[in-house]
XYZ file of C-alpha atoms in Angstrom:
338
model
C -5.790 -21.508 29.234
C -6.831 -25.008 28.215
C -8.341 -27.750 30.370
C -6.082 -30.731 29.043
C -2.685 -28.754 29.246
C -3.857 -27.767 32.597
C -4.177 -31.844 33.755
C -0.764 -32.378 31.798
C 0.547 -29.529 33.972
C -0.316 -31.048 37.147
C 0.480 -35.092 36.254
C 1.636 -34.999 39.764
C -1.347 -34.875 41.500
C -3.831 -36.868 39.297
C -0.626 -39.606 39.644
C -1.325 -38.944 43.549
C -5.033 -39.406 43.835
C -4.361 -42.405 41.112
C -2.532 -43.572 43.989
C -5.019 -42.761 47.110
C -8.108 -44.182 44.815
C -6.429 -46.902 44.591
C -5.562 -47.584 48.907
C -8.528 -46.463 49.877
C -9.789 -49.199 47.500
C -7.485 -51.862 48.870
C -8.831 -50.809 52.711
C -12.318 -51.311 51.704
C -11.618 -54.712 50.408
C -9.555 -55.688 53.315
C -12.352 -54.966 56.168
C -14.945 -56.233 53.562
C -17.321 -53.667 52.975
C -20.264 -54.345 50.745
C -19.976 -53.650 47.719
C -22.927 -51.293 47.496
C -20.974 -49.121 50.080
C -17.869 -49.418 48.210
C -18.984 -48.234 45.477
C -20.469 -45.092 46.704
C -16.962 -44.404 48.977
C -15.057 -44.153 45.411
C -17.680 -42.993 43.807
C -17.643 -39.523 46.513
C -14.288 -39.337 46.098
C -13.501 -39.046 42.211
C -16.514 -36.607 42.424
C -14.843 -34.599 45.232
C -10.992 -34.290 43.719
C -13.287 -33.676 40.027
C -14.817 -30.715 41.701
C -11.402 -29.511 43.431
C -9.276 -29.379 40.203
C -12.542 -28.413 38.216
C -13.159 -25.136 40.803
C -9.332 -24.961 40.884
C -9.469 -24.131 36.915
C -11.851 -21.960 35.775
C -10.846 -19.762 38.636
C -7.609 -19.300 36.971
C -9.019 -20.322 33.357
C -10.953 -16.011 33.995
C -8.077 -14.469 35.114
C -5.415 -15.540 32.783
C -7.811 -15.352 29.643
C -8.967 -11.606 30.767
C -5.124 -11.532 30.894
C -4.202 -12.713 28.163
C -7.081 -10.517 25.807
C -5.790 -7.703 26.957
C -2.929 -8.038 26.246
C -3.465 -8.527 22.310
C -6.273 -6.119 22.252
C -4.133 -3.338 23.722
C -1.491 -0.905 21.733
C 0.513 -1.075 24.939
C 0.882 -4.155 26.339
C 2.653 -2.889 29.682
C -0.452 -0.959 30.519
C -2.427 -4.506 31.195
C -2.699 -4.422 35.149
C -4.492 -1.666 35.116
C -6.823 -2.871 33.212
C -7.622 -6.444 34.761
C -9.240 -7.101 37.607
C -7.006 -8.996 41.053
C -7.046 -12.064 41.473
C -8.270 -14.223 44.551
C -6.179 -17.449 44.271
C -2.389 -16.952 46.127
C -0.870 -17.514 42.227
C -2.578 -15.308 40.616
C -1.442 -12.832 43.155
C 2.532 -14.069 43.157
C 2.094 -13.279 39.358
C -0.015 -9.825 39.722
C 3.108 -8.528 42.392
C 6.148 -9.631 39.857
C 4.117 -8.019 36.883
C 3.568 -4.633 38.338
C 7.630 -4.695 39.894
C 9.056 -5.854 36.539
C 6.678 -2.597 35.008
C 8.094 -0.080 37.592
C 11.469 -1.067 37.070
C 10.953 -0.882 33.008
C 9.478 2.560 33.577
C 11.731 4.050 36.189
C 14.539 2.388 32.713
C 12.606 4.190 30.424
C 12.047 7.203 32.037
C 15.995 7.342 32.503
C 16.198 6.855 28.970
C 13.520 9.540 28.073
C 15.821 12.576 30.077
C 18.737 11.096 28.064
C 17.708 11.235 25.560
C 14.930 14.454 25.184
C 18.743 16.077 27.104
C 20.914 14.977 24.223
C 18.127 16.492 21.343
C 17.941 20.355 23.854
C 21.915 20.260 23.260
C 21.810 18.626 19.636
C 19.577 22.015 18.569
C 20.755 24.160 20.753
C 23.454 23.849 19.686
C 22.748 23.682 15.572
C 21.357 26.987 16.136
C 24.438 28.301 17.587
C 26.771 27.125 14.818
C 24.073 28.250 12.782
C 24.687 32.842 13.655
C 28.761 32.543 12.559
C 27.407 30.141 9.707
C 24.967 32.625 8.279
C 27.175 35.630 8.959
C 30.012 33.932 7.221
C 27.780 33.444 4.258
C 26.962 36.873 3.808
C 31.212 37.854 4.483
C 31.234 35.634 1.152
C 28.380 37.083 -0.788
C 30.062 40.204 -0.489
C 33.282 39.919 -1.213
C 32.837 39.594 -5.210
C 36.954 37.762 -5.361
C 35.695 34.729 -3.041
C 36.010 31.092 -4.480
C 31.896 30.341 -5.157
C 33.787 26.499 -4.024
C 33.813 28.085 -0.753
C 30.078 29.680 -0.875
C 28.746 26.434 -2.162
C 30.344 24.024 0.493
C 29.232 26.302 3.212
C 25.585 26.037 2.291
C 25.807 22.191 1.817
C 27.321 22.874 5.835
C 24.203 24.820 6.337
C 21.903 22.039 4.778
C 23.018 19.261 7.035
C 22.838 21.504 9.773
C 19.210 21.872 8.782
C 18.398 18.133 8.470
C 20.178 17.571 11.409
C 17.254 20.066 12.778
C 14.415 18.959 11.801
C 15.088 15.013 11.862
C 15.191 15.659 16.029
C 12.567 17.757 15.836
C 9.867 15.260 13.904
C 10.751 12.828 16.760
C 9.338 15.864 19.694
C 7.365 17.628 16.916
C 4.942 19.644 20.040
C 7.736 21.832 20.430
C 8.164 24.018 17.096
C 4.338 22.133 15.422
C 2.054 25.382 14.550
C -0.518 24.150 11.571
C -1.908 27.280 10.648
C -4.031 28.881 6.866
C -1.002 29.366 4.572
C -0.359 30.647 1.068
C 1.487 28.133 -1.210
C 2.617 31.260 -3.523
C 4.151 32.618 0.369
C 5.958 29.137 0.933
C 7.287 28.609 -2.806
C 8.787 31.929 -3.028
C 10.575 31.835 -0.065
C 11.775 28.615 -1.237
C 13.164 29.981 -4.349
C 14.371 33.011 -2.245
C 16.152 29.755 -0.134
C 17.832 27.718 -3.109
C 18.340 30.754 -5.482
C 21.909 30.107 -5.154
C 22.017 26.745 -6.313
C 19.882 27.169 -8.832
C 21.752 30.018 -9.962
C 24.722 27.935 -10.173
C 23.802 25.459 -11.650
C 21.699 27.047 -14.608
C 18.254 25.603 -13.519
C 14.963 27.445 -14.948
C 12.596 27.145 -11.807
C 9.115 27.920 -13.154
C 6.116 28.463 -10.904
C 2.545 28.841 -11.877
C -1.264 27.751 -10.592
C -0.033 28.445 -6.847
C -2.783 30.982 -5.680
C -4.022 28.157 -2.316
C -3.758 28.344 0.552
C -3.184 25.504 2.785
C -2.993 24.486 6.659
C -0.036 23.354 7.268
C 2.867 24.291 9.315
C 5.056 27.057 7.196
C 8.935 26.169 8.279
C 8.051 22.225 8.414
C 6.828 23.074 4.924
C 9.150 24.670 3.502
C 12.547 22.400 5.008
C 10.434 19.524 2.988
C 10.553 21.395 -0.526
C 13.639 22.350 0.050
C 14.881 18.984 0.193
C 12.536 18.031 -2.715
C 14.085 20.824 -4.898
C 17.536 20.175 -3.144
C 17.451 16.503 -4.978
C 16.331 18.131 -8.012
C 19.385 20.586 -8.362
C 21.914 17.957 -7.295
C 20.272 15.032 -10.315
C 20.126 16.942 -12.644
C 21.365 16.309 -16.699
C 23.358 19.188 -16.132
C 22.544 20.043 -20.064
C 21.604 24.196 -21.587
C 17.531 23.030 -20.376
C 17.076 21.794 -17.118
C 14.357 23.293 -15.465
C 12.260 22.979 -11.770
C 8.489 22.981 -12.331
C 6.109 23.548 -9.590
C 2.139 24.246 -9.688
C -0.791 23.291 -7.266
C -3.962 22.630 -8.266
C -7.799 22.093 -6.069
C -9.239 18.816 -6.313
C -12.322 18.478 -3.845
C -11.125 18.821 -0.408
C -7.918 18.578 -1.354
C -5.241 20.742 -2.890
C -2.616 18.708 -4.710
C 1.314 20.492 -5.323
C 3.438 19.232 -7.648
C 7.419 19.247 -8.371
C 8.496 17.950 -11.615
C 12.132 18.370 -12.613
C 13.544 16.427 -15.764
C 16.819 15.240 -14.409
C 18.315 11.961 -14.923
C 15.579 10.369 -12.846
C 14.546 7.273 -10.701
C 15.062 2.995 -12.077
C 11.308 1.722 -11.102
C 13.429 -0.747 -8.638
C 14.299 2.347 -6.819
C 11.122 3.809 -6.247
C 9.754 1.783 -3.703
C 12.326 2.428 -1.382
C 13.391 6.228 -2.355
C 11.136 7.729 1.810
C 13.383 4.637 3.391
C 16.018 6.112 6.135
C 19.837 6.346 4.862
C 18.388 5.088 1.157
C 20.740 6.395 -1.514
C 19.784 3.715 -4.308
C 21.831 3.787 -7.947
C 21.326 7.768 -8.658
C 23.578 7.766 -5.300
C 25.892 5.596 -5.891
C 26.739 7.223 -9.205
C 25.913 10.632 -9.359
C 27.201 12.707 -6.152
C 27.383 10.879 -2.787
C 23.850 11.047 -0.921
C 23.012 10.413 3.101
C 19.689 9.177 2.080
C 18.188 11.150 4.847
C 16.395 14.390 3.056
C 13.613 12.133 1.552
C 13.178 10.596 4.503
C 12.624 13.117 7.060
C 10.639 14.669 4.656
C 7.948 11.692 4.103
C 8.339 11.450 8.339
C 7.689 15.664 8.601
C 4.258 14.765 5.549
C 3.324 12.514 8.049
C 2.773 14.257 11.187
C 1.167 16.751 9.337
C -1.194 14.998 8.513
C 0.351 15.340 4.049
C 0.261 12.978 2.121
C 3.442 12.638 -0.187
C 4.011 10.411 -3.385
C 7.558 10.091 -6.156
C 7.000 9.109 -9.705
C 10.044 9.469 -12.486
C 10.799 8.086 -15.552
C 15.120 7.035 -16.422
C 16.428 10.779 -18.059
C 12.340 12.355 -18.335
C 11.154 13.334 -15.176
C 10.795 13.003 -11.113
C 7.229 14.183 -9.938
C 6.819 14.181 -6.212
C 3.353 15.333 -5.462
C 2.018 16.626 -2.048
C -1.921 16.661 -0.467
C -2.948 18.855 1.481
C -6.304 17.277 2.960
C -8.767 20.379 4.419
C -9.830 18.107 7.195
C -12.167 19.363 9.863
C -10.189 19.322 12.541
C -7.781 21.967 11.577
C -10.728 24.347 12.358
C -10.569 23.485 15.637
C -6.767 24.233 15.729
C -7.528 27.663 13.663
């Protein structure tokens, strides 16, 4: 709070003081008050006004400076009322009362929004689980029908994939509902991912190569499987469609880290697209020329990695390779979880 702006804001009081100061001076002259007495009276009047205005200024300054500091320092500015002392002047009390009522109204509206959002998410999760049951049964029936059209099975698997994307997109917003970090085998995780994608790998003649996966990492197994499924699905989708298409998965240990690498020899990604591949709904050049894409798979994978405390990176060269690395950190807080 600045004195100059405070005085400019109270220009009417300054003008009124000047008027009364001049009026008193005229009265003193009219009554022929001795000069020394006149100066003493005017000086006292001026000092009284100056001290009054300064006391009022510094009284308000301490409150508003604390308010501004707390507001800028807090991550959640709406909690500012909890951090400042109650003001001892009437305008400040009115201001705090208004802030309290505004904050209360905001909390009530946010609560309504959160309840509605939570109900919607719960319904979506329930609906997805309900739909996936008959879908899984349908896939099983088609597998058992040798004469069944493979295109039907492929499209049903796509539906299943998109349902899974929606489910994990909802879950990443509220991980506490489905979040379990424990020590798991990378080899077992990759084995499950290979089984999940075996039909697509076989149909598209993509060789799946694994090596050096005998590591244990702290993660949520279901979430990590979903992340790897997105990566593998993208590798299949953006393959070269040649006779030597392959995907390799391997891991290595570096100090307190385990680094999992998934590499394919597909069509690659433009260097201009690489910084944006983890952005929501970003499809890039490949998404426009190769096949229709939602741009959500890698976005969700990135979000889940952040929730799990992992780091995911991507590197690529057009017509040569795409390499995704996921780094697992051996943080000490995982021991507490265990």
